[in-house]
Amino acid sequence: MNMNMLFNMFTRLVMRRAMNWGINKGVAKMSRGKGKPPVGGQPGAGQGRGQPNGSAGLARKMRTLSRLTRR
């Protein structure tokens, strides 16, 4: 093995872990927003239950996709 191969291998390892960490943090943040009260006193503000964009469902789909890609 030459130095270039070692550097590439180490870089890939670090980048993979950084990407997984960031994706997991983002999915966790999206799925945590269920029980929060509306922000700012506006009726539609915040991440309340029954939100129209369905970010909890999206977070579940992203976790499933993440599990499938690891296999």
PDB file of N, CA, C, O and CB in Angstrom:
ATOM      1  N   MET A   1       0.845  -1.194   0.000  1.00  0.00           N
ATOM      2  CA  MET A   1       0.000   0.000   0.000  1.00  0.00           C
ATOM      3  C   MET A   1       0.881   1.245   0.000  1.00  0.00           C
ATOM      4  O   MET A   1       1.875   1.346   0.720  1.00  0.00           O
ATOM      5  CB  MET A   1      -0.957   0.005   1.227  1.00  0.00           C
ATOM      6  N   ASN A   2       0.480   2.155  -0.816  1.00  0.00           N
ATOM      7  CA  ASN A   2       1.242   3.402  -0.813  1.00  0.00           C
ATOM      8  C   ASN A   2       0.509   4.448   0.029  1.00  0.00           C
ATOM      9  O   ASN A   2      -0.589   4.205   0.529  1.00  0.00           O
ATOM     10  CB  ASN A   2       1.461   3.920  -2.264  1.00  0.00           C
ATOM     11  N   MET A   3       1.123   5.584   0.171  1.00  0.00           N
ATOM     12  CA  MET A   3       0.588   6.628   1.047  1.00  0.00           C
ATOM     13  C   MET A   3      -0.751   7.166   0.539  1.00  0.00           C
ATOM     14  O   MET A   3      -1.625   7.503   1.338  1.00  0.00           O
ATOM     15  CB  MET A   3       1.592   7.771   1.172  1.00  0.00           C
ATOM     16  N   ASN A   4      -0.915   7.249  -0.778  1.00  0.00           N
ATOM     17  CA  ASN A   4      -2.155   7.763  -1.353  1.00  0.00           C
ATOM     18  C   ASN A   4      -3.336   6.860  -0.996  1.00  0.00           C
ATOM     19  O   ASN A   4      -4.413   7.358  -0.667  1.00  0.00           O
ATOM     20  CB  ASN A   4      -2.024   7.889  -2.878  1.00  0.00           C
ATOM     21  N   MET A   5      -3.151   5.555  -1.054  1.00  0.00           N
ATOM     22  CA  MET A   5      -4.223   4.609  -0.719  1.00  0.00           C
ATOM     23  C   MET A   5      -4.601   4.715   0.761  1.00  0.00           C
ATOM     24  O   MET A   5      -5.779   4.680   1.115  1.00  0.00           O
ATOM     25  CB  MET A   5      -3.792   3.164  -1.054  1.00  0.00           C
ATOM     26  N   LEU A   6      -3.593   4.844   1.613  1.00  0.00           N
ATOM     27  CA  LEU A   6      -3.864   4.979   3.047  1.00  0.00           C
ATOM     28  C   LEU A   6      -4.623   6.266   3.344  1.00  0.00           C
ATOM     29  O   LEU A   6      -5.565   6.273   4.136  1.00  0.00           O
ATOM     30  CB  LEU A   6      -2.555   4.947   3.845  1.00  0.00           C
ATOM     31  N   PHE A   7      -4.206   7.353   2.702  1.00  0.00           N
ATOM     32  CA  PHE A   7      -4.884   8.632   2.907  1.00  0.00           C
ATOM     33  C   PHE A   7      -6.337   8.562   2.435  1.00  0.00           C
ATOM     34  O   PHE A   7      -7.237   9.037   3.128  1.00  0.00           O
ATOM     35  CB  PHE A   7      -4.140   9.757   2.168  1.00  0.00           C
ATOM     36  N   ASN A   8      -6.568   7.978   1.271  1.00  0.00           N
ATOM     37  CA  ASN A   8      -7.934   7.841   0.751  1.00  0.00           C
ATOM     38  C   ASN A   8      -8.803   6.985   1.657  1.00  0.00           C
ATOM     39  O   ASN A   8      -9.966   7.310   1.893  1.00  0.00           O
ATOM     40  CB  ASN A   8      -7.909   7.241  -0.648  1.00  0.00           C
ATOM     41  N   MET A   9      -8.247   5.897   2.165  1.00  0.00           N
ATOM     42  CA  MET A   9      -8.998   5.008   3.046  1.00  0.00           C
ATOM     43  C   MET A   9      -9.384   5.732   4.343  1.00  0.00           C
ATOM     44  O   MET A   9     -10.522   5.637   4.802  1.00  0.00           O
ATOM     45  CB  MET A   9      -8.173   3.742   3.361  1.00  0.00           C
ATOM     46  N   PHE A  10      -8.435   6.445   4.917  1.00  0.00           N
ATOM     47  CA  PHE A  10      -8.703   7.184   6.153  1.00  0.00           C
ATOM     48  C   PHE A  10      -9.735   8.288   5.919  1.00  0.00           C
ATOM     49  O   PHE A  10     -10.626   8.497   6.741  1.00  0.00           O
ATOM     50  CB  PHE A  10      -7.402   7.786   6.709  1.00  0.00           C
ATOM     51  N   THR A  11      -9.607   8.992   4.794  1.00  0.00           N
ATOM     52  CA  THR A  11     -10.551  10.068   4.473  1.00  0.00           C
ATOM     53  C   THR A  11     -11.959   9.514   4.304  1.00  0.00           C
ATOM     54  O   THR A  11     -12.917  10.092   4.820  1.00  0.00           O
ATOM     55  CB  THR A  11     -10.116  10.808   3.195  1.00  0.00           C
ATOM     56  N   ARG A  12     -12.096   8.404   3.589  1.00  0.00           N
ATOM     57  CA  ARG A  12     -13.415   7.789   3.407  1.00  0.00           C
ATOM     58  C   ARG A  12     -14.026   7.371   4.739  1.00  0.00           C
ATOM     59  O   ARG A  12     -15.220   7.567   4.963  1.00  0.00           O
ATOM     60  CB  ARG A  12     -13.312   6.576   2.481  1.00  0.00           C
ATOM     61  N   LEU A  13     -13.212   6.797   5.626  1.00  0.00           N
ATOM     62  CA  LEU A  13     -13.698   6.365   6.927  1.00  0.00           C
ATOM     63  C   LEU A  13     -14.218   7.555   7.734  1.00  0.00           C
ATOM     64  O   LEU A  13     -15.302   7.489   8.314  1.00  0.00           O
ATOM     65  CB  LEU A  13     -12.587   5.643   7.699  1.00  0.00           C
ATOM     66  N   VAL A  14     -13.453   8.630   7.768  1.00  0.00           N
ATOM     67  CA  VAL A  14     -13.853   9.821   8.532  1.00  0.00           C
ATOM     68  C   VAL A  14     -15.107  10.448   7.926  1.00  0.00           C
ATOM     69  O   VAL A  14     -16.025  10.818   8.658  1.00  0.00           O
ATOM     70  CB  VAL A  14     -12.702  10.857   8.568  1.00  0.00           C
ATOM     71  N   MET A  15     -15.156  10.571   6.606  1.00  0.00           N
ATOM     72  CA  MET A  15     -16.307  11.187   5.956  1.00  0.00           C
ATOM     73  C   MET A  15     -17.574  10.349   6.148  1.00  0.00           C
ATOM     74  O   MET A  15     -18.653  10.905   6.354  1.00  0.00           O
ATOM     75  CB  MET A  15     -16.028  11.381   4.465  1.00  0.00           C
ATOM     76  N   ARG A  16     -17.457   9.034   6.084  1.00  0.00           N
ATOM     77  CA  ARG A  16     -18.622   8.168   6.289  1.00  0.00           C
ATOM     78  C   ARG A  16     -19.194   8.358   7.689  1.00  0.00           C
ATOM     79  O   ARG A  16     -20.406   8.467   7.870  1.00  0.00           O
ATOM     80  CB  ARG A  16     -18.244   6.689   6.066  1.00  0.00           C
ATOM     81  N   ARG A  17     -18.298   8.397   8.679  1.00  0.00           N
ATOM     82  CA  ARG A  17     -18.775   8.592  10.059  1.00  0.00           C
ATOM     83  C   ARG A  17     -19.392   9.973  10.255  1.00  0.00           C
ATOM     84  O   ARG A  17     -20.395  10.114  10.955  1.00  0.00           O
ATOM     85  CB  ARG A  17     -17.622   8.397  11.050  1.00  0.00           C
ATOM     86  N   ALA A  18     -18.794  10.991   9.639  1.00  0.00           N
ATOM     87  CA  ALA A  18     -19.333  12.346   9.761  1.00  0.00           C
ATOM     88  C   ALA A  18     -20.709  12.448   9.104  1.00  0.00           C
ATOM     89  O   ALA A  18     -21.617  13.070   9.656  1.00  0.00           O
ATOM     90  CB  ALA A  18     -18.369  13.363   9.130  1.00  0.00           C
ATOM     91  N   MET A  19     -20.863  11.846   7.940  1.00  0.00           N
ATOM     92  CA  MET A  19     -22.156  11.872   7.243  1.00  0.00           C
ATOM     93  C   MET A  19     -23.218  11.128   8.050  1.00  0.00           C
ATOM     94  O   MET A  19     -24.336  11.619   8.205  1.00  0.00           O
ATOM     95  CB  MET A  19     -22.026  11.250   5.834  1.00  0.00           C
ATOM     96  N   ASN A  20     -22.877   9.960   8.558  1.00  0.00           N
ATOM     97  CA  ASN A  20     -23.843   9.196   9.361  1.00  0.00           C
ATOM     98  C   ASN A  20     -24.237   9.962  10.617  1.00  0.00           C
ATOM     99  O   ASN A  20     -25.408   9.975  10.995  1.00  0.00           O
ATOM    100  CB  ASN A  20     -23.261   7.825   9.745  1.00  0.00           C
ATOM    101  N   TRP A  21     -23.268  10.599  11.264  1.00  0.00           N
ATOM    102  CA  TRP A  21     -23.555  11.378  12.463  1.00  0.00           C
ATOM    103  C   TRP A  21     -24.521  12.513  12.130  1.00  0.00           C
ATOM    104  O   TRP A  21     -25.500  12.730  12.843  1.00  0.00           O
ATOM    105  CB  TRP A  21     -22.252  11.936  13.075  1.00  0.00           C
ATOM    106  N   GLY A  22     -24.242  13.235  11.046  1.00  0.00           N
ATOM    107  CA  GLY A  22     -25.092  14.349  10.656  1.00  0.00           C
ATOM    108  C   GLY A  22     -26.493  13.916  10.268  1.00  0.00           C
ATOM    109  O   GLY A  22     -27.470  14.569  10.635  1.00  0.00           O
ATOM    110  N   ILE A  23     -26.599  12.826   9.534  1.00  0.00           N
ATOM    111  CA  ILE A  23     -27.919  12.318   9.139  1.00  0.00           C
ATOM    112  C   ILE A  23     -28.701  11.880  10.358  1.00  0.00           C
ATOM    113  O   ILE A  23     -29.889  12.182  10.472  1.00  0.00           O
ATOM    114  CB  ILE A  23     -27.784  11.147   8.150  1.00  0.00           C
ATOM    115  N   ASN A  24     -28.057  11.176  11.266  1.00  0.00           N
ATOM    116  CA  ASN A  24     -28.753  10.723  12.478  1.00  0.00           C
ATOM    117  C   ASN A  24     -29.215  11.895  13.330  1.00  0.00           C
ATOM    118  O   ASN A  24     -30.317  11.863  13.879  1.00  0.00           O
ATOM    119  CB  ASN A  24     -27.844   9.813  13.304  1.00  0.00           C
ATOM    120  N   LYS A  25     -28.384  12.935  13.449  1.00  0.00           N
ATOM    121  CA  LYS A  25     -28.781  14.113  14.218  1.00  0.00           C
ATOM    122  C   LYS A  25     -29.978  14.804  13.565  1.00  0.00           C
ATOM    123  O   LYS A  25     -30.902  15.227  14.259  1.00  0.00           O
ATOM    124  CB  LYS A  25     -27.602  15.097  14.345  1.00  0.00           C
ATOM    125  N   GLY A  26     -29.968  14.920  12.237  1.00  0.00           N
ATOM    126  CA  GLY A  26     -31.065  15.564  11.535  1.00  0.00           C
ATOM    127  C   GLY A  26     -32.367  14.794  11.656  1.00  0.00           C
ATOM    128  O   GLY A  26     -33.423  15.390  11.865  1.00  0.00           O
ATOM    129  N   VAL A  27     -32.303  13.478  11.529  1.00  0.00           N
ATOM    130  CA  VAL A  27     -33.498  12.646  11.648  1.00  0.00           C
ATOM    131  C   VAL A  27     -34.037  12.713  13.072  1.00  0.00           C
ATOM    132  O   VAL A  27     -35.249  12.783  13.275  1.00  0.00           O
ATOM    133  CB  VAL A  27     -33.191  11.182  11.254  1.00  0.00           C
ATOM    134  N   ALA A  28     -33.150  12.693  14.049  1.00  0.00           N
ATOM    135  CA  ALA A  28     -33.592  12.782  15.444  1.00  0.00           C
ATOM    136  C   ALA A  28     -34.255  14.132  15.711  1.00  0.00           C
ATOM    137  O   ALA A  28     -35.257  14.201  16.423  1.00  0.00           O
ATOM    138  CB  ALA A  28     -32.401  12.573  16.406  1.00  0.00           C
ATOM    139  N   LYS A  29     -33.710  15.183  15.154  1.00  0.00           N
ATOM    140  CA  LYS A  29     -34.293  16.509  15.362  1.00  0.00           C
ATOM    141  C   LYS A  29     -35.660  16.615  14.700  1.00  0.00           C
ATOM    142  O   LYS A  29     -36.575  17.216  15.262  1.00  0.00           O
ATOM    143  CB  LYS A  29     -33.361  17.596  14.817  1.00  0.00           C
ATOM    144  N   MET A  30     -35.808  16.039  13.516  1.00  0.00           N
ATOM    145  CA  MET A  30     -37.092  16.080  12.822  1.00  0.00           C
ATOM    146  C   MET A  30     -38.155  15.265  13.560  1.00  0.00           C
ATOM    147  O   MET A  30     -39.317  15.667  13.615  1.00  0.00           O
ATOM    148  CB  MET A  30     -36.935  15.562  11.393  1.00  0.00           C
ATOM    149  N   SER A  31     -37.768  14.143  14.116  1.00  0.00           N
ATOM    150  CA  SER A  31     -38.756  13.280  14.762  1.00  0.00           C
ATOM    151  C   SER A  31     -39.092  13.730  16.180  1.00  0.00           C
ATOM    152  O   SER A  31     -40.090  13.276  16.740  1.00  0.00           O
ATOM    153  CB  SER A  31     -38.251  11.856  14.790  1.00  0.00           C
ATOM    154  N   ARG A  32     -38.283  14.615  16.781  1.00  0.00           N
ATOM    155  CA  ARG A  32     -38.537  15.089  18.139  1.00  0.00           C
ATOM    156  C   ARG A  32     -39.621  16.140  18.198  1.00  0.00           C
ATOM    157  O   ARG A  32     -40.147  16.385  19.283  1.00  0.00           O
ATOM    158  CB  ARG A  32     -37.278  15.641  18.734  1.00  0.00           C
ATOM    159  N   GLY A  33     -39.989  16.776  17.103  1.00  0.00           N
ATOM    160  CA  GLY A  33     -40.848  17.939  17.120  1.00  0.00           C
ATOM    161  C   GLY A  33     -42.319  17.679  17.366  1.00  0.00           C
ATOM    162  O   GLY A  33     -43.114  18.606  17.209  1.00  0.00           O
ATOM    163  N   LYS A  34     -42.734  16.481  17.741  1.00  0.00           N
ATOM    164  CA  LYS A  34     -44.157  16.159  17.870  1.00  0.00           C
ATOM    165  C   LYS A  34     -44.871  16.914  18.982  1.00  0.00           C
ATOM    166  O   LYS A  34     -45.895  17.548  18.725  1.00  0.00           O
ATOM    167  CB  LYS A  34     -44.313  14.700  18.103  1.00  0.00           C
ATOM    168  N   GLY A  35     -44.370  16.866  20.189  1.00  0.00           N
ATOM    169  CA  GLY A  35     -45.123  17.368  21.327  1.00  0.00           C
ATOM    170  C   GLY A  35     -44.883  18.821  21.688  1.00  0.00           C
ATOM    171  O   GLY A  35     -45.345  19.263  22.740  1.00  0.00           O
ATOM    172  N   LYS A  36     -44.195  19.567  20.878  1.00  0.00           N
ATOM    173  CA  LYS A  36     -43.885  20.958  21.222  1.00  0.00           C
ATOM    174  C   LYS A  36     -45.107  21.847  21.004  1.00  0.00           C
ATOM    175  O   LYS A  36     -45.844  21.653  20.037  1.00  0.00           O
ATOM    176  CB  LYS A  36     -42.692  21.474  20.385  1.00  0.00           C
ATOM    177  N   PRO A  37     -45.330  22.809  21.881  1.00  0.00           N
ATOM    178  CA  PRO A  37     -46.435  23.756  21.673  1.00  0.00           C
ATOM    179  C   PRO A  37     -46.086  24.738  20.565  1.00  0.00           C
ATOM    180  O   PRO A  37     -44.908  24.891  20.240  1.00  0.00           O
ATOM    181  CB  PRO A  37     -46.759  24.518  22.979  1.00  0.00           C
ATOM    182  N   PRO A  38     -47.080  25.414  19.970  1.00  0.00           N
ATOM    183  CA  PRO A  38     -46.791  26.393  18.923  1.00  0.00           C
ATOM    184  C   PRO A  38     -45.908  27.523  19.435  1.00  0.00           C
ATOM    185  O   PRO A  38     -46.031  27.946  20.584  1.00  0.00           O
ATOM    186  CB  PRO A  38     -48.086  26.964  18.366  1.00  0.00           C
ATOM    187  N   VAL A  39     -45.029  28.001  18.583  1.00  0.00           N
ATOM    188  CA  VAL A  39     -44.084  29.054  18.943  1.00  0.00           C
ATOM    189  C   VAL A  39     -44.662  30.398  18.515  1.00  0.00           C
ATOM    190  O   VAL A  39     -45.224  30.510  17.426  1.00  0.00           O
ATOM    191  CB  VAL A  39     -42.689  28.812  18.284  1.00  0.00           C
ATOM    192  N   GLY A  40     -44.529  31.423  19.365  1.00  0.00           N
ATOM    193  CA  GLY A  40     -44.914  32.771  18.993  1.00  0.00           C
ATOM    194  C   GLY A  40     -46.394  33.075  19.144  1.00  0.00           C
ATOM    195  O   GLY A  40     -46.819  34.170  18.776  1.00  0.00           O
ATOM    196  N   GLY A  41     -47.182  32.178  19.659  1.00  0.00           N
ATOM    197  CA  GLY A  41     -48.593  32.446  19.870  1.00  0.00           C
ATOM    198  C   GLY A  41     -49.453  32.342  18.628  1.00  0.00           C
ATOM    199  O   GLY A  41     -50.662  32.562  18.704  1.00  0.00           O
ATOM    200  N   GLN A  42     -48.876  32.016  17.496  1.00  0.00           N
ATOM    201  CA  GLN A  42     -49.667  31.863  16.276  1.00  0.00           C
ATOM    202  C   GLN A  42     -50.240  30.453  16.226  1.00  0.00           C
ATOM    203  O   GLN A  42     -49.549  29.503  16.594  1.00  0.00           O
ATOM    204  CB  GLN A  42     -48.810  32.155  15.011  1.00  0.00           C
ATOM    205  N   PRO A  43     -51.477  30.292  15.783  1.00  0.00           N
ATOM    206  CA  PRO A  43     -52.101  28.977  15.801  1.00  0.00           C
ATOM    207  C   PRO A  43     -51.391  27.941  14.942  1.00  0.00           C
ATOM    208  O   PRO A  43     -51.354  26.770  15.320  1.00  0.00           O
ATOM    209  CB  PRO A  43     -53.508  29.095  15.355  1.00  0.00           C
ATOM    210  N   GLY A  44     -50.833  28.319  13.818  1.00  0.00           N
ATOM    211  CA  GLY A  44     -50.210  27.346  12.931  1.00  0.00           C
ATOM    212  C   GLY A  44     -48.714  27.217  13.099  1.00  0.00           C
ATOM    213  O   GLY A  44     -48.086  26.438  12.382  1.00  0.00           O
ATOM    214  N   ALA A  45     -48.125  27.946  14.015  1.00  0.00           N
ATOM    215  CA  ALA A  45     -46.674  27.950  14.145  1.00  0.00           C
ATOM    216  C   ALA A  45     -46.193  26.746  14.943  1.00  0.00           C
ATOM    217  O   ALA A  45     -46.941  26.168  15.731  1.00  0.00           O
ATOM    218  CB  ALA A  45     -46.202  29.241  14.808  1.00  0.00           C
ATOM    219  N   GLY A  46     -44.947  26.381  14.728  1.00  0.00           N
ATOM    220  CA  GLY A  46     -44.329  25.312  15.510  1.00  0.00           C
ATOM    221  C   GLY A  46     -44.566  23.944  14.903  1.00  0.00           C
ATOM    222  O   GLY A  46     -45.120  23.811  13.811  1.00  0.00           O
ATOM    223  N   GLN A  47     -44.132  22.927  15.641  1.00  0.00           N
ATOM    224  CA  GLN A  47     -44.230  21.550  15.189  1.00  0.00           C
ATOM    225  C   GLN A  47     -45.242  20.811  16.056  1.00  0.00           C
ATOM    226  O   GLN A  47     -44.854  19.991  16.888  1.00  0.00           O
ATOM    227  CB  GLN A  47     -42.848  20.851  15.234  1.00  0.00           C
ATOM    228  N   GLY A  48     -46.495  21.080  15.880  1.00  0.00           N
ATOM    229  CA  GLY A  48     -47.522  20.439  16.692  1.00  0.00           C
ATOM    230  C   GLY A  48     -47.953  19.103  16.126  1.00  0.00           C
ATOM    231  O   GLY A  48     -47.487  18.689  15.064  1.00  0.00           O
ATOM    232  N   ARG A  49     -48.838  18.436  16.831  1.00  0.00           N
ATOM    233  CA  ARG A  49     -49.360  17.161  16.336  1.00  0.00           C
ATOM    234  C   ARG A  49     -50.266  17.401  15.146  1.00  0.00           C
ATOM    235  O   ARG A  49     -50.909  18.445  15.040  1.00  0.00           O
ATOM    236  CB  ARG A  49     -50.120  16.407  17.444  1.00  0.00           C
ATOM    237  N   GLY A  50     -50.312  16.436  14.262  1.00  0.00           N
ATOM    238  CA  GLY A  50     -51.169  16.543  13.102  1.00  0.00           C
ATOM    239  C   GLY A  50     -50.705  17.590  12.116  1.00  0.00           C
ATOM    240  O   GLY A  50     -51.523  18.232  11.457  1.00  0.00           O
ATOM    241  N   GLN A  51     -49.413  17.766  12.009  1.00  0.00           N
ATOM    242  CA  GLN A  51     -48.903  18.792  11.117  1.00  0.00           C
ATOM    243  C   GLN A  51     -49.083  18.359   9.659  1.00  0.00           C
ATOM    244  O   GLN A  51     -48.984  17.170   9.354  1.00  0.00           O
ATOM    245  CB  GLN A  51     -47.419  19.082  11.420  1.00  0.00           C
ATOM    246  N   PRO A  52     -49.342  19.294   8.773  1.00  0.00           N
ATOM    247  CA  PRO A  52     -49.652  18.934   7.402  1.00  0.00           C
ATOM    248  C   PRO A  52     -48.479  18.360   6.606  1.00  0.00           C
ATOM    249  O   PRO A  52     -48.699  17.575   5.683  1.00  0.00           O
ATOM    250  CB  PRO A  52     -50.170  20.121   6.704  1.00  0.00           C
ATOM    251  N   ASN A  53     -47.232  18.733   6.941  1.00  0.00           N
ATOM    252  CA  ASN A  53     -46.107  18.253   6.134  1.00  0.00           C
ATOM    253  C   ASN A  53     -45.644  16.857   6.532  1.00  0.00           C
ATOM    254  O   ASN A  53     -44.908  16.233   5.768  1.00  0.00           O
ATOM    255  CB  ASN A  53     -44.950  19.215   6.245  1.00  0.00           C
ATOM    256  N   GLY A  54     -46.039  16.338   7.691  1.00  0.00           N
ATOM    257  CA  GLY A  54     -45.724  14.972   8.092  1.00  0.00           C
ATOM    258  C   GLY A  54     -44.247  14.706   8.277  1.00  0.00           C
ATOM    259  O   GLY A  54     -43.737  13.720   7.745  1.00  0.00           O
ATOM    260  N   SER A  55     -43.540  15.552   9.012  1.00  0.00           N
ATOM    261  CA  SER A  55     -42.099  15.361   9.165  1.00  0.00           C
ATOM    262  C   SER A  55     -41.784  14.100   9.985  1.00  0.00           C
ATOM    263  O   SER A  55     -40.715  13.514   9.811  1.00  0.00           O
ATOM    264  CB  SER A  55     -41.471  16.595   9.833  1.00  0.00           C
ATOM    265  N   ALA A  56     -42.687  13.675  10.868  1.00  0.00           N
ATOM    266  CA  ALA A  56     -42.437  12.443  11.624  1.00  0.00           C
ATOM    267  C   ALA A  56     -42.448  11.243  10.686  1.00  0.00           C
ATOM    268  O   ALA A  56     -41.637  10.329  10.835  1.00  0.00           O
ATOM    269  CB  ALA A  56     -43.491  12.261  12.745  1.00  0.00           C
ATOM    270  N   GLY A  57     -43.362  11.240   9.721  1.00  0.00           N
ATOM    271  CA  GLY A  57     -43.395  10.163   8.739  1.00  0.00           C
ATOM    272  C   GLY A  57     -42.152  10.178   7.868  1.00  0.00           C
ATOM    273  O   GLY A  57     -41.621   9.124   7.516  1.00  0.00           O
ATOM    274  N   LEU A  58     -41.689  11.367   7.520  1.00  0.00           N
ATOM    275  CA  LEU A  58     -40.471  11.489   6.726  1.00  0.00           C
ATOM    276  C   LEU A  58     -39.269  10.982   7.513  1.00  0.00           C
ATOM    277  O   LEU A  58     -38.398  10.314   6.954  1.00  0.00           O
ATOM    278  CB  LEU A  58     -40.249  12.947   6.295  1.00  0.00           C
ATOM    279  N   ALA A  59     -39.215  11.292   8.797  1.00  0.00           N
ATOM    280  CA  ALA A  59     -38.107  10.826   9.634  1.00  0.00           C
ATOM    281  C   ALA A  59     -38.117   9.301   9.706  1.00  0.00           C
ATOM    282  O   ALA A  59     -37.062   8.668   9.649  1.00  0.00           O
ATOM    283  CB  ALA A  59     -38.196  11.438  11.057  1.00  0.00           C
ATOM    284  N   ARG A  60     -39.302   8.713   9.832  1.00  0.00           N
ATOM    285  CA  ARG A  60     -39.409   7.246   9.878  1.00  0.00           C
ATOM    286  C   ARG A  60     -38.923   6.640   8.561  1.00  0.00           C
ATOM    287  O   ARG A  60     -38.214   5.633   8.561  1.00  0.00           O
ATOM    288  CB  ARG A  60     -40.873   6.810  10.163  1.00  0.00           C
ATOM    289  N   LYS A  61     -39.304   7.252   7.447  1.00  0.00           N
ATOM    290  CA  LYS A  61     -38.863   6.751   6.147  1.00  0.00           C
ATOM    291  C   LYS A  61     -37.356   6.868   5.983  1.00  0.00           C
ATOM    292  O   LYS A  61     -36.721   5.982   5.410  1.00  0.00           O
ATOM    293  CB  LYS A  61     -39.565   7.502   5.028  1.00  0.00           C
ATOM    294  N   MET A  62     -36.782   7.957   6.483  1.00  0.00           N
ATOM    295  CA  MET A  62     -35.335   8.140   6.377  1.00  0.00           C
ATOM    296  C   MET A  62     -34.582   7.121   7.231  1.00  0.00           C
ATOM    297  O   MET A  62     -33.537   6.618   6.816  1.00  0.00           O
ATOM    298  CB  MET A  62     -34.947   9.562   6.794  1.00  0.00           C
ATOM    299  N   ARG A  63     -35.104   6.812   8.420  1.00  0.00           N
ATOM    300  CA  ARG A  63     -34.475   5.783   9.250  1.00  0.00           C
ATOM    301  C   ARG A  63     -34.526   4.429   8.557  1.00  0.00           C
ATOM    302  O   ARG A  63     -33.546   3.684   8.567  1.00  0.00           O
ATOM    303  CB  ARG A  63     -35.161   5.700  10.624  1.00  0.00           C
ATOM    304  N   THR A  64     -35.667   4.113   7.954  1.00  0.00           N
ATOM    305  CA  THR A  64     -35.800   2.844   7.236  1.00  0.00           C
ATOM    306  C   THR A  64     -34.825   2.799   6.066  1.00  0.00           C
ATOM    307  O   THR A  64     -34.161   1.785   5.846  1.00  0.00           O
ATOM    308  CB  THR A  64     -37.248   2.647   6.735  1.00  0.00           C
ATOM    309  N   LEU A  65     -34.737   3.887   5.322  1.00  0.00           N
ATOM    310  CA  LEU A  65     -33.819   3.953   4.200  1.00  0.00           C
ATOM    311  C   LEU A  65     -32.372   3.794   4.670  1.00  0.00           C
ATOM    312  O   LEU A  65     -31.569   3.123   4.021  1.00  0.00           O
ATOM    313  CB  LEU A  65     -33.995   5.274   3.449  1.00  0.00           C
ATOM    314  N   SER A  66     -32.054   4.412   5.789  1.00  0.00           N
ATOM    315  CA  SER A  66     -30.699   4.303   6.338  1.00  0.00           C
ATOM    316  C   SER A  66     -30.373   2.858   6.699  1.00  0.00           C
ATOM    317  O   SER A  66     -29.267   2.381   6.441  1.00  0.00           O
ATOM    318  CB  SER A  66     -30.545   5.204   7.575  1.00  0.00           C
ATOM    319  N   ARG A  67     -31.355   2.153   7.307  1.00  0.00           N
ATOM    320  CA  ARG A  67     -31.146   0.757   7.651  1.00  0.00           C
ATOM    321  C   ARG A  67     -30.965  -0.097   6.406  1.00  0.00           C
ATOM    322  O   ARG A  67     -30.123  -0.995   6.390  1.00  0.00           O
ATOM    323  CB  ARG A  67     -32.311   0.238   8.477  1.00  0.00           C
ATOM    324  N   LEU A  68     -31.741   0.168   5.365  1.00  0.00           N
ATOM    325  CA  LEU A  68     -31.647  -0.614   4.150  1.00  0.00           C
ATOM    326  C   LEU A  68     -30.313  -0.412   3.450  1.00  0.00           C
ATOM    327  O   LEU A  68     -29.763  -1.361   2.892  1.00  0.00           O
ATOM    328  CB  LEU A  68     -32.776  -0.261   3.219  1.00  0.00           C
ATOM    329  N   THR A  69     -29.786   0.798   3.469  1.00  0.00           N
ATOM    330  CA  THR A  69     -28.535   1.055   2.778  1.00  0.00           C
ATOM    331  C   THR A  69     -27.341   0.473   3.525  1.00  0.00           C
ATOM    332  O   THR A  69     -26.288   0.271   2.920  1.00  0.00           O
ATOM    333  CB  THR A  69     -28.349   2.540   2.584  1.00  0.00           C
ATOM    334  N   ARG A  70     -27.471   0.199   4.820  1.00  0.00           N
ATOM    335  CA  ARG A  70     -26.365  -0.399   5.585  1.00  0.00           C
ATOM    336  C   ARG A  70     -26.200  -1.873   5.273  1.00  0.00           C
ATOM    337  O   ARG A  70     -25.116  -2.428   5.454  1.00  0.00           O
ATOM    338  CB  ARG A  70     -26.591  -0.216   7.081  1.00  0.00           C
ATOM    339  N   ARG A  71     -27.263  -2.514   4.805  1.00  0.00           N
ATOM    340  CA  ARG A  71     -27.200  -3.967   4.573  1.00  0.00           C
ATOM    341  C   ARG A  71     -26.407  -4.309   3.344  1.00  0.00           C
ATOM    342  O   ARG A  71     -26.260  -5.485   3.011  1.00  0.00           O
ATOM    343  CB  ARG A  71     -28.589  -4.547   4.447  1.00  0.00           C
TER     344      ARG A  71
END
